């Protein structure tokens, strides 16, 4: 009963700990009480760490986790340093999915409008007011890419927007685009970690995370930071890829599902996936209000075939060849995304909520 | 990095009680003209920590701001111009932001602060 966890993950009894495992998924839902039996998933086995591991074993685990986290951060930064240029070249300055009519056939020329529609639909879903007096005045864009959302929101609301990214290349490009669009006064970009946001508490009227949650290795910490920096009465919007919700009788995804996700994780520098329900539960534990979520998978499904088609054009193909191995590896994972959506394993989710006006104990 | 941004940043190193404001270590300051937007300035005024803002602008070499300010001063064009200039037109291109409690330097390079923490600071 004393088998050690492998170096890439640790106890599952506490959501704050790394929920990584070899297969790239979280295999237990939050707050489920740990059983005393040993569960095995493939070559991995784990048990109640607190009952069995010595302090030394725990320190080894901690060191392993920190190393993995550093590797992941570096991987993400380098992936985007390398890929940002080609992406912007073909798709423009928004790096997120477009919102489409299901079953439509999408071309590159439709994409930009669809990406803007995605932003607008998200704001509407979160019940942000159209009345100017109620507009957010300060916005943080968590995982800002080259700043497409920040610039859009700054223009729409006349707000001050701050974006954070792990990629210095992206931050540089984001600032340059802001200056070029006459928005240098309103938006600015920093290199920072979404899990350790360099802001005091209660700062932002709107906390925006558009397709960055997938990169966060510690979902609880990620959501905790979003909640911390939100101003009382402020809105949090998370648009992200999740895996399907587990059925009540399920402990984890099926092995074939985990396999599929793992391949995608390796290509896109993604840590463990969680479900939409997991996010909702996290927000509930932080006493956030008006929590809403939805599955928008049908509205983004047309996107990946379009990406593949663009990669197969002369421009797309030559750009890929010029970019680098990381980008190419990412591109090869595109059919996997299609498969994941088709088979209902991958969900494109929106989760929004509000921070209460009265904040006690801050 | 403009002072508007500086006024939003803080040090979140583990154990630090108050990481705001970050001290500014100047390497290179650049002035970039930006069109003034009165409504935007008014919105930002209520969010700014004025004391930290004045200190920061002084470390950037701009000493024209009053030590204290209130909303009524926004009616004065002269004040508005100075506020606008210090908030949005002074850029720290090279230098560092320094944690007020630990002295840890967060480098600013090409105008971009790098706020990533090291392993032992988390």
Coordinates of C-alpha atoms in Angstrom, one line a residue:
Chain A
X1 CA 0.0 0.0 0.0
X2 CA 3.0 2.3 0.0
X3 CA 3.6 2.6 -3.7
X4 CA 5.0 6.0 -4.6
X5 CA 3.3 8.4 -7.0
X6 CA 5.3 9.0 -10.1
X7 CA 7.2 12.2 -10.2
X8 CA 4.7 14.1 -12.3
X9 CA 1.8 14.1 -9.8
X10 CA 0.9 13.9 -6.2
X11 CA -1.9 13.5 -3.8
X12 CA -5.4 14.0 -5.0
X13 CA -7.0 14.8 -1.7
X14 CA -6.4 18.5 -2.0
X15 CA -7.4 20.3 -5.1
X16 CA -4.7 22.9 -4.5
X17 CA -2.0 20.3 -5.2
X18 CA -1.0 19.4 -8.8
X19 CA -3.7 17.4 -10.4
X20 CA -1.4 16.2 -13.2
X21 CA -0.9 12.6 -14.0
X22 CA 0.7 10.7 -16.8
X23 CA -2.4 10.5 -18.8
X24 CA -3.0 14.2 -18.8
X25 CA -6.3 14.3 -17.0
X26 CA -7.6 15.0 -13.6
X27 CA -9.0 11.6 -12.5
X28 CA -11.0 12.7 -9.6
X29 CA -13.5 15.5 -9.2
X30 CA -13.0 18.1 -6.4
X31 CA -14.1 17.5 -2.9
X32 CA -14.8 13.8 -3.5
X33 CA -13.6 12.2 -0.3
X34 CA -10.5 10.1 -0.9
X35 CA -11.0 6.4 -0.7
X36 CA -8.5 4.2 1.0
X37 CA -8.2 1.8 -1.9
X38 CA -5.4 2.0 -4.4
X39 CA -6.4 3.2 -7.8
X40 CA -4.4 2.4 -10.8
X41 CA -4.5 4.1 -14.2
X42 CA -2.2 2.5 -16.7
X43 CA 1.3 2.6 -15.2
X44 CA 0.4 5.0 -12.5
X45 CA -0.7 4.2 -9.0
X46 CA -1.6 6.5 -6.2
X47 CA -3.0 6.4 -2.7
X48 CA -3.8 8.7 0.2
X49 CA -0.5 10.5 0.4
X50 CA -1.0 11.9 3.8
X51 CA -1.4 8.4 5.3
X52 CA 1.6 6.8 3.7
X53 CA 4.3 9.1 2.3
X54 CA 7.1 10.3 4.5
X55 CA 8.1 13.9 4.6
X56 CA 11.1 13.1 2.5
X57 CA 9.0 11.5 -0.1
X58 CA 6.7 14.5 -0.1
X59 CA 9.7 16.8 -0.7
X60 CA 10.8 14.8 -3.6
X61 CA 7.4 15.0 -5.0
X62 CA 7.3 18.8 -4.5
X63 CA 10.6 19.2 -6.3
X64 CA 9.3 17.1 -9.2
X65 CA 6.2 19.2 -9.4
X66 CA 8.1 22.5 -9.4
X67 CA 10.3 21.2 -12.1
X68 CA 7.4 20.2 -14.2
X69 CA 5.7 23.5 -13.6
X70 CA 8.8 25.4 -14.7
X71 CA 9.1 23.1 -17.8
X72 CA 5.5 23.8 -18.7
X73 CA 5.9 27.6 -18.3
X74 CA 8.9 27.6 -20.5
X75 CA 7.2 25.3 -23.0
X76 CA 4.2 27.6 -23.2
X77 CA 6.4 30.7 -23.5
X78 CA 8.5 29.2 -26.3
X79 CA 5.5 27.7 -28.1
X80 CA 3.9 31.2 -28.3
X81 CA 7.2 33.0 -29.0
X82 CA 7.5 30.7 -32.0
X83 CA 4.0 30.4 -33.2
X84 CA 2.5 33.9 -32.6
X85 CA 3.9 35.3 -35.9
X86 CA 2.5 32.7 -38.2
X87 CA -0.8 32.7 -36.4
X88 CA -1.2 36.5 -36.6
X89 CA -0.1 36.3 -40.3
X90 CA -3.0 34.0 -41.2
X91 CA -5.6 34.6 -38.6
X92 CA -5.1 38.1 -37.4
X93 CA -4.6 39.5 -33.9
X94 CA -7.2 37.5 -32.0
X95 CA -5.9 34.1 -31.0
X96 CA -9.2 32.5 -29.9
X97 CA -12.0 30.6 -31.6
X98 CA -14.6 32.3 -33.6
X99 CA -18.3 31.9 -32.8
X100 CA -20.0 30.3 -35.8
X101 CA -23.3 29.0 -36.9
X102 CA -23.0 25.2 -36.3
X103 CA -22.6 23.2 -39.6
X104 CA -21.4 26.2 -41.4
X105 CA -18.3 26.1 -43.6
X106 CA -15.8 28.6 -42.5
X107 CA -13.1 30.4 -44.4
X108 CA -10.3 32.6 -43.2
X109 CA -12.1 35.7 -44.3
X110 CA -15.1 34.9 -42.0
X111 CA -12.8 34.3 -39.1
X112 CA -12.2 37.8 -37.7
X113 CA -15.8 38.7 -37.5
X114 CA -16.5 35.4 -35.8
X115 CA -13.8 36.1 -33.3
X116 CA -15.4 39.4 -32.5
X117 CA -18.7 37.7 -32.2
X118 CA -17.2 35.4 -29.7
X119 CA -16.1 38.3 -27.6
X120 CA -19.5 40.0 -27.8
X121 CA -21.4 36.8 -27.1
X122 CA -19.3 36.2 -24.0
X123 CA -19.9 39.7 -22.7
X124 CA -23.7 39.2 -23.3
X125 CA -23.6 35.8 -21.6
X126 CA -22.0 37.4 -18.5
X127 CA -24.8 40.0 -18.5
X128 CA -22.5 43.0 -18.9
X129 CA -24.6 46.1 -19.4
X130 CA -24.8 48.0 -22.6
X131 CA -25.3 51.2 -20.5
X132 CA -22.1 53.3 -20.7
X133 CA -22.3 54.3 -17.0
X134 CA -22.1 50.6 -16.0
X135 CA -19.3 49.7 -18.3
X136 CA -16.1 48.2 -16.7
X137 CA -13.4 50.8 -16.3
X138 CA -10.5 48.5 -15.7
X139 CA -10.0 45.2 -17.3
X140 CA -7.3 42.4 -16.9
X141 CA -6.8 40.1 -19.8
X142 CA -5.3 36.9 -18.4
X143 CA -3.3 35.0 -21.0
X144 CA -3.6 37.9 -23.4
X145 CA -1.9 36.6 -26.5
X146 CA -1.0 39.5 -28.7
X147 CA -3.6 41.6 -27.0
X148 CA -6.6 41.2 -29.4
X149 CA -9.2 41.1 -26.6
X150 CA -7.5 43.8 -24.6
X151 CA -7.6 46.2 -27.5
X152 CA -11.1 45.3 -28.4
X153 CA -12.4 45.8 -24.8
X154 CA -10.4 49.1 -24.4
X155 CA -12.1 50.4 -27.6
X156 CA -15.5 49.2 -26.7
X157 CA -15.6 50.4 -23.1
X158 CA -13.0 53.1 -23.1
X159 CA -11.5 51.1 -20.3
X160 CA -7.9 50.7 -19.1
X161 CA -6.8 47.2 -19.9
X162 CA -3.8 45.3 -18.6
X163 CA -2.8 42.0 -20.2
X164 CA -0.5 39.3 -18.9
X165 CA 1.3 36.6 -20.9
X166 CA 4.2 34.2 -20.3
X167 CA 5.6 35.0 -23.8
X168 CA 7.9 38.1 -24.1
X169 CA 7.5 38.0 -27.8
X170 CA 3.7 38.3 -27.5
X171 CA 4.0 41.1 -24.9
X172 CA 6.2 43.0 -27.3
X173 CA 3.9 42.5 -30.3
X174 CA 0.9 43.3 -28.2
X175 CA 2.4 46.7 -27.2
X176 CA 3.4 47.4 -30.7
X177 CA -0.1 46.7 -32.0
X178 CA -1.6 48.9 -29.3
X179 CA 0.6 51.8 -30.2
X180 CA -0.2 51.3 -33.9
X181 CA -3.9 51.4 -33.2
X182 CA -3.6 54.5 -31.0
X183 CA -4.4 52.6 -27.9
X184 CA -1.1 52.9 -26.1
X185 CA -2.6 55.0 -23.4
X186 CA -5.3 52.5 -22.6
X187 CA -3.7 49.1 -22.9
X188 CA -0.5 47.7 -21.6
X189 CA 1.1 44.2 -21.5
X190 CA 3.3 42.5 -19.0
X191 CA 5.1 39.2 -18.7
X192 CA 3.6 37.5 -15.7
X193 CA 2.2 34.3 -14.4
X194 CA -1.6 33.9 -14.3
X195 CA -1.1 31.8 -11.2
X196 CA 0.7 34.7 -9.4
X197 CA -0.9 37.8 -10.8
X198 CA 1.2 40.9 -10.0
X199 CA -1.7 42.9 -8.9
X200 CA -3.2 43.9 -5.5
X201 CA -6.6 42.5 -4.6
X202 CA -9.9 43.8 -5.8
X203 CA -8.5 45.7 -8.7
X204 CA -10.5 45.0 -11.9
X205 CA -14.1 45.5 -12.9
X206 CA -13.7 42.8 -15.6
X207 CA -11.5 39.8 -15.3
X208 CA -11.2 38.2 -18.8
X209 CA -9.7 34.8 -19.6
X210 CA -10.3 33.9 -23.2
X211 CA -8.9 30.5 -24.0
X212 CA -6.0 30.6 -21.6
X213 CA -7.4 28.4 -18.8
X214 CA -6.3 25.3 -20.7
X215 CA -2.6 26.2 -20.0
X216 CA -3.1 26.5 -16.2
X217 CA -1.6 23.5 -14.3
X218 CA -3.4 24.4 -11.1
X219 CA -7.1 25.2 -11.8
X220 CA -7.9 26.1 -8.2
X221 CA -5.0 28.6 -8.0
X222 CA -5.9 30.0 -11.4
X223 CA -9.5 30.6 -10.4
X224 CA -8.4 31.9 -7.0
X225 CA -6.3 34.5 -8.6
X226 CA -9.1 35.5 -11.0
X227 CA -11.4 36.0 -7.9
X228 CA -8.7 37.8 -5.9
X229 CA -8.0 40.5 -8.5
X230 CA -11.6 41.1 -9.4
X231 CA -13.2 44.2 -7.8
X232 CA -16.2 43.8 -5.6
X233 CA -19.2 43.7 -7.9
X234 CA -16.8 42.9 -10.8
X235 CA -17.4 40.2 -13.5
X236 CA -15.2 37.2 -14.3
X237 CA -15.4 35.6 -17.7
X238 CA -13.7 32.3 -18.4
X239 CA -13.8 30.8 -21.9
X240 CA -11.9 27.6 -22.1
X241 CA -11.5 24.1 -23.3
X242 CA -12.7 21.5 -20.9
X243 CA -13.3 17.8 -21.1
X244 CA -16.9 16.5 -20.8
X245 CA -18.5 16.4 -17.4
X246 CA -18.1 13.1 -15.7
X247 CA -21.2 11.1 -15.0
X248 CA -22.1 10.5 -11.3
X249 CA -20.9 6.9 -11.5
X250 CA -17.6 7.8 -13.2
X251 CA -14.3 8.3 -11.4
X252 CA -12.5 9.5 -14.6
X253 CA -12.6 9.6 -18.3
X254 CA -12.4 6.4 -20.4
X255 CA -8.8 5.3 -21.3
X256 CA -9.3 6.2 -25.0
X257 CA -10.5 9.6 -24.0
X258 CA -7.5 10.2 -21.7
X259 CA -5.2 9.0 -24.5
X260 CA -6.7 11.5 -27.0
X261 CA -6.3 14.4 -24.5
X262 CA -2.8 13.4 -23.7
X263 CA -1.7 13.6 -27.3
X264 CA -3.3 17.1 -27.6
X265 CA -1.7 18.1 -24.3
X266 CA 1.8 17.2 -25.6
X267 CA 1.3 19.3 -28.8
X268 CA -0.1 22.4 -27.3
X269 CA 1.7 22.5 -23.9
X270 CA -1.4 21.9 -21.9
X271 CA -1.5 20.4 -18.4
X272 CA -4.3 18.4 -17.0
X273 CA -7.8 19.1 -18.3
X274 CA -10.8 19.5 -16.1
X275 CA -14.5 19.6 -16.8
X276 CA -16.9 22.6 -16.9
X277 CA -18.5 21.2 -13.7
X278 CA -15.1 21.4 -12.0
X279 CA -14.8 25.1 -12.8
X280 CA -18.3 25.7 -11.5
X281 CA -17.5 23.9 -8.2
X282 CA -14.4 26.0 -7.8
X283 CA -16.3 29.2 -8.3
X284 CA -18.9 28.0 -5.8
X285 CA -16.3 27.4 -3.1
X286 CA -15.1 31.0 -3.5
X287 CA -18.5 32.4 -2.8
X288 CA -18.8 34.0 -6.2
X289 CA -22.3 34.8 -7.4
X290 CA -24.5 34.4 -10.5
X291 CA -22.4 31.5 -11.7
X292 CA -23.4 30.5 -15.2
X293 CA -21.9 28.0 -17.6
X294 CA -22.7 26.8 -21.1
X295 CA -21.3 24.3 -23.7
X296 CA -20.5 26.3 -26.8
X297 CA -18.9 23.4 -28.7
X298 CA -21.3 23.4 -31.6
X299 CA -20.5 27.1 -32.2
X300 CA -16.8 26.5 -32.6
X301 CA -16.7 23.1 -34.2
X302 CA -16.5 24.6 -37.8
X303 CA -13.2 26.2 -36.8
X304 CA -10.7 23.4 -36.9
X305 CA -11.5 22.1 -40.4
X306 CA -11.0 25.7 -41.5
X307 CA -7.6 25.8 -39.7
X308 CA -6.6 22.6 -41.5
X309 CA -7.7 24.0 -44.8
X310 CA -5.6 27.1 -44.2
X311 CA -2.6 25.1 -43.3
X312 CA -2.9 23.2 -46.6
X313 CA -2.8 26.4 -48.6
X314 CA 0.5 27.4 -50.1
X315 CA 0.8 30.4 -47.7
X316 CA -0.1 28.3 -44.7
X317 CA 2.2 25.4 -45.6
X318 CA 5.2 27.5 -46.2
X319 CA 4.6 29.6 -43.1
X320 CA 4.5 26.4 -41.1
X321 CA 7.7 25.2 -42.5
X322 CA 9.4 28.4 -41.7
X323 CA 8.0 28.6 -38.2
X324 CA 9.6 25.8 -36.2
X325 CA 9.1 22.4 -34.8
X326 CA 6.9 23.4 -31.9
X327 CA 4.4 25.1 -34.2
X328 CA 4.5 22.2 -36.6
X329 CA 3.8 19.8 -33.8
X330 CA 0.9 22.0 -32.7
X331 CA -0.4 22.0 -36.3
X332 CA -0.3 18.2 -36.5
X333 CA -2.6 18.0 -33.5
X334 CA -5.4 19.8 -35.3
X335 CA -7.2 16.6 -36.5
X336 CA -7.1 15.4 -32.8
X337 CA -9.1 18.5 -31.8
X338 CA -11.7 17.7 -34.5
X339 CA -11.9 14.1 -33.2
X340 CA -12.2 15.3 -29.6
X341 CA -15.1 17.7 -30.4
X342 CA -16.8 15.1 -32.6
X343 CA -16.7 12.5 -30.0
X344 CA -17.9 14.8 -27.2
X345 CA -14.7 14.5 -25.2
X346 CA -13.6 18.1 -25.7
X347 CA -16.0 20.9 -24.8
X348 CA -15.7 24.5 -25.5
X349 CA -17.1 26.1 -22.4
X350 CA -18.0 29.5 -21.0
X351 CA -18.2 30.1 -17.3
X352 CA -19.0 33.5 -15.8
X353 CA -19.8 34.9 -12.4
X354 CA -19.7 38.0 -10.3
X355 CA -17.7 38.9 -7.2
X356 CA -20.1 40.0 -4.4
X357 CA -20.2 43.7 -3.6
X358 CA -19.6 43.1 0.1
X359 CA -16.2 41.6 0.5
X360 CA -15.4 40.6 4.0
X361 CA -12.0 39.8 5.4
X362 CA -10.0 41.1 2.4
Chain B
X1 CA 5.8 50.8 -19.0
X2 CA 3.6 53.8 -18.1
X3 CA 2.8 55.0 -14.7
X4 CA -0.8 54.0 -15.2
X5 CA 0.4 50.4 -15.4
X6 CA 2.9 50.9 -12.5
X7 CA 0.0 52.0 -10.3
X8 CA -1.7 48.6 -10.9
X9 CA 1.3 46.4 -10.2
X10 CA 2.4 44.9 -6.9
X11 CA 4.9 42.3 -5.6
X12 CA 3.2 39.0 -4.8
X13 CA 6.3 37.3 -3.4
X14 CA 5.3 34.8 -0.7
X15 CA 5.5 36.4 2.7
X16 CA 5.3 39.9 1.5
X17 CA 2.6 41.8 3.4
X18 CA 2.4 44.9 1.3
X19 CA 4.0 44.7 -2.1
X20 CA 2.6 48.0 -3.3
X21 CA 3.9 50.3 -4.6
X22 CA 7.0 48.9 -6.4
X23 CA 9.9 51.3 -6.3
X24 CA 11.2 52.4 -9.7
X25 CA 14.8 51.9 -10.7
X26 CA 15.3 54.1 -13.8
X27 CA 17.5 52.9 -16.6
X28 CA 15.9 54.8 -19.5
X29 CA 12.8 56.9 -19.6
X30 CA 11.2 57.8 -22.9
X31 CA 8.5 60.4 -23.5
X32 CA 5.8 59.4 -26.0
X33 CA 3.0 61.8 -27.0
X34 CA -0.5 60.5 -26.6
X35 CA -3.7 62.3 -27.3
X36 CA -5.6 63.4 -24.2
X37 CA -8.9 61.9 -23.4
X38 CA -10.7 63.8 -20.6
X39 CA -13.3 61.1 -19.8
X40 CA -10.6 58.4 -19.6
X41 CA -8.5 60.5 -17.3
X42 CA -11.5 61.2 -15.0
X43 CA -12.3 57.4 -14.9
X44 CA -8.7 56.6 -14.1
X45 CA -8.3 59.4 -11.5
X46 CA -10.6 57.6 -9.0
X47 CA -8.7 54.4 -9.4
X48 CA -5.2 55.8 -9.0
X49 CA -3.3 55.6 -5.7
X50 CA -2.3 59.3 -5.8
X51 CA 0.6 59.1 -3.4
X52 CA 2.2 56.1 -5.1
X53 CA 1.7 57.9 -8.5
X54 CA 3.4 61.1 -7.4
X55 CA 6.3 59.2 -5.9
X56 CA 6.7 57.2 -9.1
X57 CA 6.6 60.2 -11.4
X58 CA 9.2 61.9 -9.3
X59 CA 11.5 58.9 -9.6
X60 CA 10.9 59.2 -13.4
X61 CA 12.1 62.8 -13.2
X62 CA 8.8 64.6 -13.4
X63 CA 8.1 66.8 -10.4
X64 CA 5.1 68.9 -11.6
X65 CA 2.4 67.0 -9.8
X66 CA 0.8 68.2 -6.6
X67 CA 1.4 66.0 -3.5
X68 CA -2.4 65.7 -3.0
X69 CA -5.2 65.9 -5.4
X70 CA -9.0 65.7 -5.5
X71 CA -11.7 65.4 -8.1
X72 CA -12.3 69.2 -8.3
X73 CA -8.8 69.7 -9.7
X74 CA -9.8 67.8 -12.9
X75 CA -11.6 71.0 -13.9
X76 CA -8.3 72.7 -14.3
X77 CA -6.8 72.2 -17.8
X78 CA -3.3 72.7 -16.4
X79 CA -3.8 70.0 -13.9
X80 CA -5.4 67.7 -16.5
X81 CA -2.4 68.2 -18.8
X82 CA 0.1 67.4 -16.0
X83 CA -1.9 64.4 -14.9
X84 CA -2.2 63.1 -18.5
X85 CA 1.5 63.6 -19.1
X86 CA 2.7 61.8 -16.0
X87 CA 0.1 59.0 -16.3
X88 CA 0.4 58.2 -19.9
X89 CA 3.3 59.8 -21.6
X90 CA 6.3 58.8 -19.5
X91 CA 7.6 55.4 -20.3
X92 CA 10.1 53.4 -18.4
X93 CA 11.9 51.6 -21.3
X94 CA 14.7 50.0 -19.3
X95 CA 15.1 49.6 -15.6
X96 CA 13.4 47.7 -12.8
X97 CA 10.6 47.6 -10.4
X98 CA 11.7 46.8 -6.9
X99 CA 9.7 45.0 -4.2
X100 CA 9.3 47.5 -1.3
X101 CA 9.8 44.7 1.3
X102 CA 12.3 42.3 -0.1
X103 CA 14.2 44.5 -2.5
X104 CA 13.8 41.9 -5.3
X105 CA 14.1 43.5 -8.7
X106 CA 11.6 42.8 -11.5
X107 CA 13.4 43.8 -14.7
X108 CA 11.8 46.1 -17.2
X109 CA 13.1 45.6 -20.7
X110 CA 11.9 47.3 -23.9
X111 CA 9.1 48.8 -21.8
X112 CA 7.8 45.4 -20.6
X113 CA 8.0 44.4 -17.0
X114 CA 8.7 40.8 -16.3
X115 CA 6.8 39.9 -13.1
X116 CA 7.4 36.2 -13.2
X117 CA 8.3 34.9 -9.7
X118 CA 11.1 32.4 -9.0
X119 CA 10.5 29.0 -7.5
X120 CA 11.3 30.1 -3.9
X121 CA 9.1 33.2 -4.1
X122 CA 5.9 31.3 -4.7

